[in-house]
Tab-separated table of C-alpha atoms (C1' of nucleotides) in Angstrom:
chain	number	residue	atom	x	y	z
V	1	UNK	CA	-1.719	17.698	-18.928
V	2	UNK	CA	-0.439	15.248	-16.227
V	3	UNK	CA	0.193	12.503	-18.751
V	4	UNK	CA	3.711	13.267	-20.039
V	5	UNK	CA	5.341	11.787	-16.851
V	6	UNK	CA	3.600	8.327	-17.132
V	7	UNK	CA	4.355	8.291	-20.883
V	8	UNK	CA	7.977	8.950	-20.216
V	9	UNK	CA	7.991	6.365	-17.363
V	10	UNK	CA	6.718	3.742	-19.837
V	11	UNK	CA	9.085	4.728	-22.595
V	12	UNK	CA	12.010	3.867	-20.444
V	13	UNK	CA	11.077	0.182	-21.031
V	14	UNK	CA	9.042	-0.276	-24.097
V	15	UNK	CA	8.338	1.700	-27.372
V	16	UNK	CA	4.825	2.596	-28.135
V	17	UNK	CA	3.292	3.763	-31.250
V	18	UNK	CA	1.408	7.046	-31.121
V	19	UNK	CA	-1.931	5.101	-31.450
V	20	UNK	CA	-0.903	2.779	-28.644
V	21	UNK	CA	0.188	5.558	-26.555
V	22	UNK	CA	-3.215	7.276	-27.092
V	23	UNK	CA	-5.125	4.246	-26.389
V	24	UNK	CA	-3.242	3.803	-23.124
V	25	UNK	CA	-3.811	7.287	-21.932
V	26	UNK	CA	-7.461	7.004	-22.844
V	27	UNK	CA	-7.817	4.209	-20.174
V	28	UNK	CA	-6.332	6.375	-17.360
V	29	UNK	CA	-8.540	7.831	-14.721
V	30	UNK	CA	-7.450	10.826	-12.710
V	31	UNK	CA	-7.852	11.617	-9.071
V	32	UNK	CA	-6.923	14.352	-6.682
V	33	UNK	CA	-6.102	13.527	-3.107
V	34	UNK	CA	-6.152	15.949	-0.156
V	35	UNK	CA	-3.486	15.477	2.525
V	36	UNK	CA	-4.568	12.493	4.795
V	37	UNK	CA	-7.201	11.365	2.242
V	38	UNK	CA	-7.251	7.655	1.672
V	39	UNK	CA	-6.928	6.068	-1.856
V	40	UNK	CA	-7.446	2.642	-0.452
V	41	UNK	CA	-8.304	1.319	3.105
V	42	UNK	CA	-7.840	-2.053	4.853
V	43	UNK	CA	-10.673	-4.444	4.070
V	44	UNK	CA	-11.329	-2.953	0.610
V	45	UNK	CA	-10.670	-4.733	-2.701
V	46	UNK	CA	-8.033	-2.911	-4.565
V	47	UNK	CA	-9.249	-2.319	-8.195
V	48	UNK	CA	-6.630	0.011	-9.624
V	49	UNK	CA	-2.849	0.480	-9.980
V	50	UNK	CA	-2.059	4.151	-9.191
V	51	UNK	CA	0.740	6.073	-10.762
V	52	UNK	CA	1.625	9.356	-8.808
V	53	UNK	CA	2.075	12.544	-10.700
V	54	UNK	CA	2.154	15.031	-7.870
V	55	UNK	CA	2.525	15.064	-4.038
V	56	UNK	CA	3.335	11.825	-2.143
V	57	UNK	CA	1.482	8.780	-1.088
V	58	UNK	CA	2.246	5.994	1.452
V	59	UNK	CA	1.212	2.429	1.828
V	60	UNK	CA	1.112	0.926	5.435
V	61	UNK	CA	-0.542	-1.724	7.508
V	62	UNK	CA	-1.632	-1.681	11.147
V	63	UNK	CA	-0.530	-4.457	13.394
V	64	UNK	CA	-2.405	-6.025	16.316
V	65	UNK	CA	-1.217	-3.119	18.587
V	66	UNK	CA	-2.390	-0.466	16.244
V	67	UNK	CA	1.055	0.461	15.067
V	68	UNK	CA	1.698	1.591	11.619
V	69	UNK	CA	4.219	-0.136	9.408
V	70	UNK	CA	5.009	1.542	6.150
V	71	UNK	CA	5.661	-0.680	3.194
V	72	UNK	CA	6.333	2.038	0.710
V	73	UNK	CA	6.466	5.739	-0.054
V	74	UNK	CA	5.255	6.841	-3.461
V	75	UNK	CA	6.519	10.183	-4.648
V	76	UNK	CA	5.933	11.383	-8.283
V	77	UNK	CA	6.856	8.896	-11.069
V	78	UNK	CA	6.164	5.791	-8.692
V	79	UNK	CA	3.397	3.271	-8.946
V	80	UNK	CA	1.483	2.013	-5.797
V	81	UNK	CA	-1.184	-0.544	-5.168
V	82	UNK	CA	-2.133	-3.187	-2.675
V	83	UNK	CA	-0.606	-5.815	-4.932
V	84	UNK	CA	-1.971	-8.816	-2.883
V	85	UNK	CA	-5.410	-7.492	-3.116
V	86	UNK	CA	-5.197	-6.320	-6.761
V	87	UNK	CA	-3.946	-9.755	-7.963
V	88	UNK	CA	-6.292	-11.832	-5.865
V	89	UNK	CA	-9.161	-9.484	-5.774
V	90	UNK	CA	-9.774	-10.287	-2.151
V	91	UNK	CA	-10.053	-7.675	0.588
V	92	UNK	CA	-6.569	-6.389	1.334
V	93	UNK	CA	-4.736	-5.189	4.401
V	94	UNK	CA	-3.013	-2.139	3.006
V	95	UNK	CA	-3.936	1.468	3.625
V	96	UNK	CA	-2.809	3.999	1.102
V	97	UNK	CA	-3.234	7.610	1.921
V	98	UNK	CA	-1.667	10.995	0.902
V	99	UNK	CA	0.975	12.652	2.924
V	100	UNK	CA	0.245	15.892	1.113
V	101	UNK	CA	-2.182	17.131	-1.658
V	102	UNK	CA	-1.428	14.651	-4.431
V	103	UNK	CA	-2.624	13.659	-7.828
V	104	UNK	CA	-2.704	10.024	-9.291
V	105	UNK	CA	-3.562	8.478	-12.552
V	106	UNK	CA	-5.557	5.166	-12.212
V	107	UNK	CA	-5.461	2.141	-14.321
V	108	UNK	CA	-8.082	-0.408	-13.468
V	109	UNK	CA	-7.290	-4.015	-13.058
V	110	UNK	CA	-9.770	-4.952	-15.867
V	111	UNK	CA	-8.144	-2.535	-18.259
V	112	UNK	CA	-4.669	-3.678	-17.320
V	113	UNK	CA	-5.734	-7.238	-18.151
V	114	UNK	CA	-7.074	-6.189	-21.461
V	115	UNK	CA	-4.012	-4.166	-22.178
V	116	UNK	CA	-1.968	-7.282	-21.826
V	117	UNK	CA	-4.078	-8.889	-24.638
V	118	UNK	CA	-4.275	-5.912	-26.936
V	119	UNK	CA	-0.673	-4.638	-26.693
V	120	UNK	CA	1.460	-7.476	-25.360
V	121	UNK	CA	4.385	-5.041	-24.892
V	122	UNK	CA	2.716	-4.168	-21.593
V	123	UNK	CA	3.419	-7.645	-20.256
V	124	UNK	CA	7.118	-6.731	-20.725
V	125	UNK	CA	6.527	-3.323	-19.104
V	126	UNK	CA	4.917	-4.662	-16.040
V	127	UNK	CA	7.270	-7.558	-15.899
V	128	UNK	CA	10.206	-5.132	-15.703
V	129	UNK	CA	8.580	-2.687	-13.149
V	130	UNK	CA	7.729	-5.812	-10.970
V	131	UNK	CA	11.200	-7.078	-11.118
V	132	UNK	CA	12.365	-3.781	-9.944
V	133	UNK	CA	9.824	-3.652	-7.012
V	134	UNK	CA	11.006	-7.156	-6.210
V	135	UNK	CA	14.684	-6.046	-6.097
V	136	UNK	CA	13.996	-3.137	-3.677
V	137	UNK	CA	11.607	-5.195	-1.528
V	138	UNK	CA	14.391	-7.977	-1.072
V	139	UNK	CA	17.046	-5.378	-0.373
V	140	UNK	CA	14.750	-3.746	2.213
V	141	UNK	CA	14.149	-7.154	3.767
V	142	UNK	CA	17.881	-7.717	3.904
V	143	UNK	CA	18.430	-4.501	5.496
V	144	UNK	CA	15.774	-5.232	8.124
V	145	UNK	CA	17.451	-8.431	9.043
V	146	UNK	CA	21.053	-7.448	8.868
V	147	UNK	CA	21.330	-3.655	9.895
V	148	UNK	CA	20.767	-2.012	13.207
V	149	UNK	CA	18.463	0.995	13.565
V	150	UNK	CA	21.162	3.481	12.708
V	151	UNK	CA	22.347	1.713	9.644
V	152	UNK	CA	18.659	1.513	8.467
V	153	UNK	CA	18.336	5.300	9.052
V	154	UNK	CA	21.455	5.918	6.900
V	155	UNK	CA	20.186	3.599	4.236
V	156	UNK	CA	16.897	5.421	4.180
V	157	UNK	CA	18.543	8.781	3.883
V	158	UNK	CA	20.623	7.472	0.815
V	159	UNK	CA	17.545	5.986	-0.794
V	160	UNK	CA	14.978	8.729	-0.272
V	161	UNK	CA	17.223	11.832	-0.035
V	162	UNK	CA	14.300	14.006	-1.264
V	163	UNK	CA	11.892	12.681	1.385
V	164	UNK	CA	13.996	13.425	4.557
V	165	UNK	CA	13.044	17.078	4.787
V	166	UNK	CA	9.499	17.015	3.601
V	167	UNK	CA	8.357	14.002	5.793
V	168	UNK	CA	7.497	14.229	9.538
V	169	UNK	CA	9.902	12.081	11.484
V	170	UNK	CA	7.292	9.798	12.788
V	171	UNK	CA	6.814	8.666	9.187
V	172	UNK	CA	10.411	7.957	8.746
V	173	UNK	CA	10.602	6.121	12.132
V	174	UNK	CA	7.613	3.965	11.065
V	175	UNK	CA	9.425	3.230	7.871
V	176	UNK	CA	12.639	2.039	9.328
V	177	UNK	CA	10.971	0.257	12.111
V	178	UNK	CA	11.678	2.151	15.296
V	179	UNK	CA	9.721	4.452	17.598
V	180	UNK	CA	9.713	8.132	16.933
V	181	UNK	CA	11.432	8.579	20.389
V	182	UNK	CA	14.422	6.315	19.334
V	183	UNK	CA	14.707	8.061	16.029
V	184	UNK	CA	14.973	11.259	17.791
V	185	UNK	CA	17.671	9.916	20.051
V	186	UNK	CA	19.603	8.599	17.049
V	187	UNK	CA	19.547	11.885	15.271
V	188	UNK	CA	20.709	13.598	18.377
V	189	UNK	CA	23.691	11.242	18.579
V	190	UNK	CA	24.562	11.729	14.867
V	191	UNK	CA	24.524	15.485	15.228
V	192	UNK	CA	26.777	15.278	18.416
V	193	UNK	CA	29.387	13.320	16.354
V	194	UNK	CA	29.575	16.133	13.673
J	1	UNK	CA	13.214	-37.277	-16.969
J	2	UNK	CA	13.263	-34.386	-14.588
J	3	UNK	CA	11.470	-32.066	-16.967
J	4	UNK	CA	7.826	-32.888	-16.183
J	5	UNK	CA	7.935	-30.646	-12.944
J	6	UNK	CA	9.056	-27.580	-14.769
J	7	UNK	CA	6.568	-28.066	-17.763
J	8	UNK	CA	3.782	-28.531	-15.272
J	9	UNK	CA	4.902	-25.370	-13.452
J	10	UNK	CA	4.814	-23.405	-16.522
J	11	UNK	CA	1.463	-24.818	-17.688
J	12	UNK	CA	-0.100	-23.352	-14.533
J	13	UNK	CA	0.124	-19.880	-16.135
J	14	UNK	CA	0.533	-20.241	-19.820
J	15	UNK	CA	-0.363	-22.840	-22.575
J	16	UNK	CA	2.529	-23.833	-24.838
J	17	UNK	CA	2.271	-25.880	-28.130
J	18	UNK	CA	4.320	-29.055	-28.090
J	19	UNK	CA	6.961	-27.554	-30.382
J	20	UNK	CA	7.301	-24.439	-27.896
J	21	UNK	CA	7.497	-26.831	-25.076
J	22	UNK	CA	10.327	-28.837	-26.752
J	23	UNK	CA	12.023	-25.730	-27.600
J	24	UNK	CA	11.920	-24.476	-24.121
J	25	UNK	CA	13.223	-27.728	-22.681
J	26	UNK	CA	16.154	-27.829	-25.176
J	27	UNK	CA	17.401	-24.730	-23.663
J	28	UNK	CA	17.618	-26.085	-20.061
J	29	UNK	CA	20.937	-27.105	-18.494
J	30	UNK	CA	20.977	-29.721	-15.699
J	31	UNK	CA	23.137	-29.808	-12.611
J	32	UNK	CA	23.449	-31.987	-9.676
J	33	UNK	CA	24.690	-30.448	-6.355
J	34	UNK	CA	25.928	-32.280	-3.365
J	35	UNK	CA	24.875	-31.163	0.102
J	36	UNK	CA	26.645	-27.820	1.016
J	37	UNK	CA	27.834	-27.284	-2.695
J	38	UNK	CA	27.410	-23.852	-3.941
J	39	UNK	CA	25.322	-22.865	-7.178
J	40	UNK	CA	26.514	-19.202	-6.762
J	41	UNK	CA	28.795	-17.389	-4.473
J	42	UNK	CA	28.971	-13.755	-3.355
J	43	UNK	CA	30.926	-11.756	-5.859
J	44	UNK	CA	30.159	-13.780	-8.784
J	45	UNK	CA	27.746	-12.746	-11.631
J	46	UNK	CA	24.559	-14.794	-11.748
J	47	UNK	CA	24.110	-16.019	-15.255
J	48	UNK	CA	21.166	-18.390	-14.807
J	49	UNK	CA	17.737	-18.847	-13.312
J	50	UNK	CA	17.626	-22.101	-11.429
J	51	UNK	CA	14.404	-24.332	-11.117
J	52	UNK	CA	14.761	-26.946	-8.372
J	53	UNK	CA	13.687	-30.543	-9.189
J	54	UNK	CA	15.028	-32.382	-6.227
J	55	UNK	CA	16.557	-31.639	-2.807
J	56	UNK	CA	16.509	-28.088	-1.401
J	57	UNK	CA	18.729	-24.936	-1.851
J	58	UNK	CA	18.870	-21.792	0.135
J	59	UNK	CA	19.832	-18.213	-0.736
J	60	UNK	CA	21.580	-16.163	1.956
J	61	UNK	CA	23.891	-13.188	2.551
J	62	UNK	CA	26.583	-12.584	5.050
J	63	UNK	CA	26.494	-9.426	7.037
J	64	UNK	CA	29.520	-7.367	8.361
J	65	UNK	CA	29.690	-9.646	11.343
J	66	UNK	CA	29.617	-12.924	9.347
J	67	UNK	CA	26.111	-13.827	10.304
J	68	UNK	CA	24.056	-15.620	7.669
J	69	UNK	CA	20.671	-14.073	6.714
J	70	UNK	CA	18.454	-16.424	4.638
J	71	UNK	CA	16.433	-14.643	2.009
J	72	UNK	CA	14.760	-17.824	0.559
J	73	UNK	CA	14.598	-21.601	0.788
J	74	UNK	CA	14.040	-23.364	-2.541
J	75	UNK	CA	12.452	-26.803	-2.286
J	76	UNK	CA	11.401	-28.624	-5.464
J	77	UNK	CA	9.158	-26.693	-7.848
J	78	UNK	CA	10.674	-23.331	-6.833
J	79	UNK	CA	12.831	-20.893	-8.790
J	80	UNK	CA	15.953	-19.337	-7.263
J	81	UNK	CA	18.508	-16.882	-8.439
J	82	UNK	CA	20.320	-13.686	-7.253
J	83	UNK	CA	17.823	-11.411	-9.005
J	84	UNK	CA	19.837	-8.336	-8.509
J	85	UNK	CA	22.888	-9.820	-10.126
J	86	UNK	CA	20.944	-11.653	-12.901
J	87	UNK	CA	19.118	-8.508	-13.929
J	88	UNK	CA	22.219	-6.181	-13.694
J	89	UNK	CA	24.845	-8.573	-14.613
J	90	UNK	CA	26.842	-6.986	-11.877
J	91	UNK	CA	28.599	-9.127	-9.085
J	92	UNK	CA	26.087	-10.125	-6.508
J	93	UNK	CA	25.839	-10.525	-2.788
J	94	UNK	CA	23.793	-13.622	-2.532
J	95	UNK	CA	25.196	-17.105	-1.829
J	96	UNK	CA	23.153	-20.110	-2.963
J	97	UNK	CA	24.141	-23.524	-1.777
J	98	UNK	CA	22.365	-26.984	-1.414
J	99	UNK	CA	21.091	-28.001	1.939
J	100	UNK	CA	20.951	-31.509	0.715
J	101	UNK	CA	21.879	-33.431	-2.465
J	102	UNK	CA	19.860	-31.627	-5.099
J	103	UNK	CA	19.074	-31.224	-8.817
J	104	UNK	CA	18.453	-28.032	-10.639
J	105	UNK	CA	17.473	-27.092	-14.200
J	106	UNK	CA	19.317	-23.880	-15.479
J	107	UNK	CA	17.913	-21.375	-17.876
J	108	UNK	CA	20.535	-18.804	-18.966
J	109	UNK	CA	19.910	-15.169	-18.924
J	110	UNK	CA	20.700	-15.031	-22.636
J	111	UNK	CA	18.282	-17.756	-23.491
J	112	UNK	CA	15.704	-16.273	-21.197
J	113	UNK	CA	15.974	-12.803	-23.070
J	114	UNK	CA	15.736	-14.593	-26.360
J	115	UNK	CA	12.822	-16.677	-25.241
J	116	UNK	CA	10.901	-13.309	-24.530
J	117	UNK	CA	11.390	-12.472	-28.241
J	118	UNK	CA	10.623	-15.828	-29.668
J	119	UNK	CA	7.670	-16.869	-27.511
J	120	UNK	CA	6.187	-13.711	-25.836
J	121	UNK	CA	3.962	-15.832	-23.703
J	122	UNK	CA	7.056	-16.151	-21.551
J	123	UNK	CA	6.878	-12.511	-20.694
J	124	UNK	CA	3.540	-13.408	-19.086
J	125	UNK	CA	4.846	-16.342	-17.371
J	126	UNK	CA	7.889	-14.622	-15.760
J	127	UNK	CA	5.615	-11.507	-14.987
J	128	UNK	CA	3.357	-13.737	-13.100
J	129	UNK	CA	6.088	-15.609	-11.081
J	130	UNK	CA	7.752	-12.327	-10.401
J	131	UNK	CA	4.529	-10.867	-9.060
J	132	UNK	CA	4.085	-13.821	-6.861
J	133	UNK	CA	7.712	-13.426	-5.462
J	134	UNK	CA	7.014	-9.772	-4.955
J	135	UNK	CA	3.921	-10.740	-2.780
J	136	UNK	CA	5.716	-13.229	-0.579
J	137	UNK	CA	8.854	-10.852	-0.304
J	138	UNK	CA	6.395	-7.999	0.879
J	139	UNK	CA	4.567	-10.300	3.285
J	140	UNK	CA	7.879	-11.392	4.839
J	141	UNK	CA	8.850	-7.744	5.203
J	142	UNK	CA	5.624	-6.979	6.973
J	143	UNK	CA	6.165	-9.929	9.300
J	144	UNK	CA	9.694	-8.911	10.114
J	145	UNK	CA	8.480	-5.463	10.907
J	146	UNK	CA	5.242	-6.180	12.837
J	147	UNK	CA	5.571	-9.668	14.395
J	148	UNK	CA	7.776	-10.725	17.313
J	149	UNK	CA	10.018	-13.737	17.257
J	150	UNK	CA	7.524	-16.264	18.255
J	151	UNK	CA	4.905	-15.004	15.798
J	152	UNK	CA	7.495	-15.190	12.997
J	153	UNK	CA	8.328	-18.762	13.931
J	154	UNK	CA	4.723	-19.688	13.721
J	155	UNK	CA	4.362	-17.992	10.415
J	156	UNK	CA	7.384	-20.026	9.152
J	157	UNK	CA	5.708	-23.167	10.296
J	158	UNK	CA	2.565	-22.413	8.389
J	159	UNK	CA	4.518	-21.336	5.212
J	160	UNK	CA	6.885	-24.000	5.009
J	161	UNK	CA	5.397	-27.021	6.966
J	162	UNK	CA	7.320	-29.504	4.866
J	163	UNK	CA	10.692	-27.865	5.857
J	164	UNK	CA	10.326	-27.787	9.693
J	165	UNK	CA	11.442	-31.339	10.191
J	166	UNK	CA	13.989	-31.832	7.504
J	167	UNK	CA	15.976	-28.508	8.218
J	168	UNK	CA	18.555	-28.063	11.039
J	169	UNK	CA	17.208	-25.591	13.601
J	170	UNK	CA	20.019	-23.161	12.896
J	171	UNK	CA	18.687	-22.673	9.406
J	172	UNK	CA	15.270	-21.950	10.551
J	173	UNK	CA	16.721	-19.539	13.175
J	174	UNK	CA	18.599	-17.697	10.542
J	175	UNK	CA	15.413	-17.424	8.386
J	176	UNK	CA	13.228	-15.949	11.040
J	177	UNK	CA	16.107	-13.647	12.250
J	178	UNK	CA	16.915	-14.976	15.808
J	179	UNK	CA	19.759	-16.822	17.237
J	180	UNK	CA	19.604	-20.758	17.420
J	181	UNK	CA	19.671	-20.378	21.171
J	182	UNK	CA	16.676	-18.228	21.185
J	183	UNK	CA	14.793	-20.481	18.873
J	184	UNK	CA	15.520	-23.290	21.141
J	185	UNK	CA	14.156	-21.350	24.183
J	186	UNK	CA	11.040	-20.505	22.178
J	187	UNK	CA	10.389	-24.147	21.167
J	188	UNK	CA	10.769	-25.239	24.830
J	189	UNK	CA	8.160	-22.633	25.810
J	190	UNK	CA	5.786	-23.726	23.078
J	191	UNK	CA	6.214	-27.350	24.227
J	192	UNK	CA	5.541	-26.456	27.822
J	193	UNK	CA	2.230	-24.813	26.846
J	194	UNK	CA	0.852	-27.889	25.312
X	1	DT	C1'	-5.254	35.474	19.071
X	2	DA	C1'	-6.115	31.821	22.171
X	3	DG	C1'	-6.549	27.390	22.604
X	4	DA	C1'	-6.126	22.784	20.616
X	5	DT	C1'	-3.565	19.461	18.362
X	6	DT	C1'	0.252	17.516	16.536
X	7	DT	C1'	5.399	17.126	16.504
X	8	DC	C1'	9.808	16.745	18.518
X	9	DT	C1'	12.962	16.078	22.375
X	10	DT	C1'	14.757	14.310	26.686
X	11	DA	C1'	15.164	11.080	30.273
X	12	DA	C1'	14.010	7.027	33.363
X	13	DT	C1'	12.715	2.467	33.326
X	14	DC	C1'	11.852	-1.975	31.221
X	15	DT	C1'	12.208	-6.093	28.206
X	16	DA	C1'	12.893	-9.091	23.987
X	17	DG	C1'	16.210	-11.129	22.351
X	18	DA	C1'	21.756	-11.413	21.842
X	19	DT	C1'	25.947	-13.045	23.713
X	20	DT	C1'	28.752	-16.243	25.971
X	21	DA	C1'	29.591	-20.453	28.128
X	22	DT	C1'	28.614	-25.120	29.456
X	23	DT	C1'	26.670	-29.571	28.821
X	24	DG	C1'	25.078	-33.807	26.640
X	25	DG	C1'	23.839	-36.507	22.455
X	26	DC	C1'	24.757	-38.424	18.122
X	27	DG	C1'	26.895	-39.601	13.743
X	28	DC	C1'	31.380	-40.338	11.442
X	29	DC	C1'	35.422	-42.508	10.406
X	30	DA	C1'	40.287	-44.021	11.402
H	1	DT	C1'	36.810	-47.862	20.405
H	2	DG	C1'	37.549	-43.759	21.088
H	3	DG	C1'	38.126	-39.233	19.604
H	4	DC	C1'	36.338	-35.338	16.833
H	5	DG	C1'	33.014	-32.362	14.974
H	6	DC	C1'	28.272	-30.813	14.693
H	7	DC	C1'	23.877	-29.948	16.876
H	8	DA	C1'	20.576	-28.878	20.444
H	9	DA	C1'	19.430	-27.334	25.190
H	10	DT	C1'	19.918	-24.534	29.197
H	11	DA	C1'	21.261	-20.785	31.860
H	12	DA	C1'	23.542	-16.284	33.302
H	13	DT	C1'	24.464	-11.800	31.848
H	14	DC	C1'	24.119	-7.998	28.745
H	15	DT	C1'	22.200	-4.469	25.459
H	16	DA	C1'	19.502	-2.248	21.674
H	17	DG	C1'	15.500	-0.429	21.387
H	18	DA	C1'	10.536	-0.044	23.570
H	19	DT	C1'	7.572	2.184	26.859
H	20	DT	C1'	6.010	5.734	29.566
H	21	DA	C1'	5.946	10.348	30.945
H	22	DA	C1'	6.434	15.168	30.593
H	23	DG	C1'	7.603	19.593	28.587
H	24	DA	C1'	8.729	22.550	24.468
H	25	DA	C1'	7.775	23.927	19.960
H	26	DA	C1'	5.276	24.152	15.992
H	27	DT	C1'	1.023	24.102	13.292
H	28	DC	C1'	-3.720	24.183	12.805
H	29	DT	C1'	-8.395	26.204	13.631
H	30	DA	C1'	-11.887	29.185	14.871
DNA sequence: TAGATTTCTTAATCTAGATTATTGGCGCCA
DNA sequence: TGGCGCCAATAATCTAGATTAAGAAATCTA
């Protein structure tokens, strides 16, 4: 059963009766993704929120030069979606793919809207996780405005300690906003200091 | 009466009965701010959400070199707070001050929590405005990762057309993340092209 | 197992934007 | 009326990080 993780995730913020819990779980789809497989591609309309139960996904965009800019990594116990596209139901700009073989649970936009009406506690749940996302997004924006590349790398290491070793460096470089060459140089300098 | 603006803001997302509306309005405090006056300073605990009815506020942090980094401008009809501090009730890092003489309506954290219990529709309201904040925060993060200074300036002009003329250039420079000197140079180049 | 593909490193060169300094304009107010 | 403080413009110099290139190492694939 891959459901205990999501049930536990929700119970951090709201308390569901067994029936409510069963109803919620019945709405969830399940999808396996192979490494490099897309959950969502630029230009598509995002129709689901995804909750990761295994593996690791990433959300990124391509700029006009074809460079990848990573908005978010999603290891297990995290939610991921193209929020803009999900909310507006317009074609989005986010690509979401799997960095390794992964499994996600899917909640459709339609079911989510209905859930707000059937079990209003879910308004609270999604309000709180949206607040948390907002906090981390703002913190990252501040980091990108006020820290240099080395400080951003250190911040990344603190925030995602589990990912440093399992992720290829070019992914980390794209996340902190430098070229892989420059990250390599920084790492060499950090090593030399110790 | 400064209340019609906030009532109208809320009615975009939820429908309140006259009694609910009156109750909500009765919770609001009112504060006038002179130009340069602080609503909140670094190190304080943020105890209110503020809704701007007149003037313009800004939220910014100071980095280790004393440089200002502007997270948000808040013209009338916008909400502003140090979300991190408001949610955690820990001392925050945000400074919020008035760029011109302004008026805000204040909703205390305590009243906001109680409002969620008394009128659950407010869960929905704040979920939606938090979602919208998240969208704009992510978009700005992407801009800062993928656009150069000139493109960020153009994006700013599109997003805050009303502010371009009433704000001193150093505020705009701090927002888009360049020095005032460089903004001046870019503006000169843009003029030359036309 | 070889060959192909991707990842990481190092190094030389280049550039967007920072830093520092100087100037002039403009409002403020004693 | 003049002096003071703030703001914007310009220009010279400097630097963090990009770009380009090339080789070594690791991983995939047949």
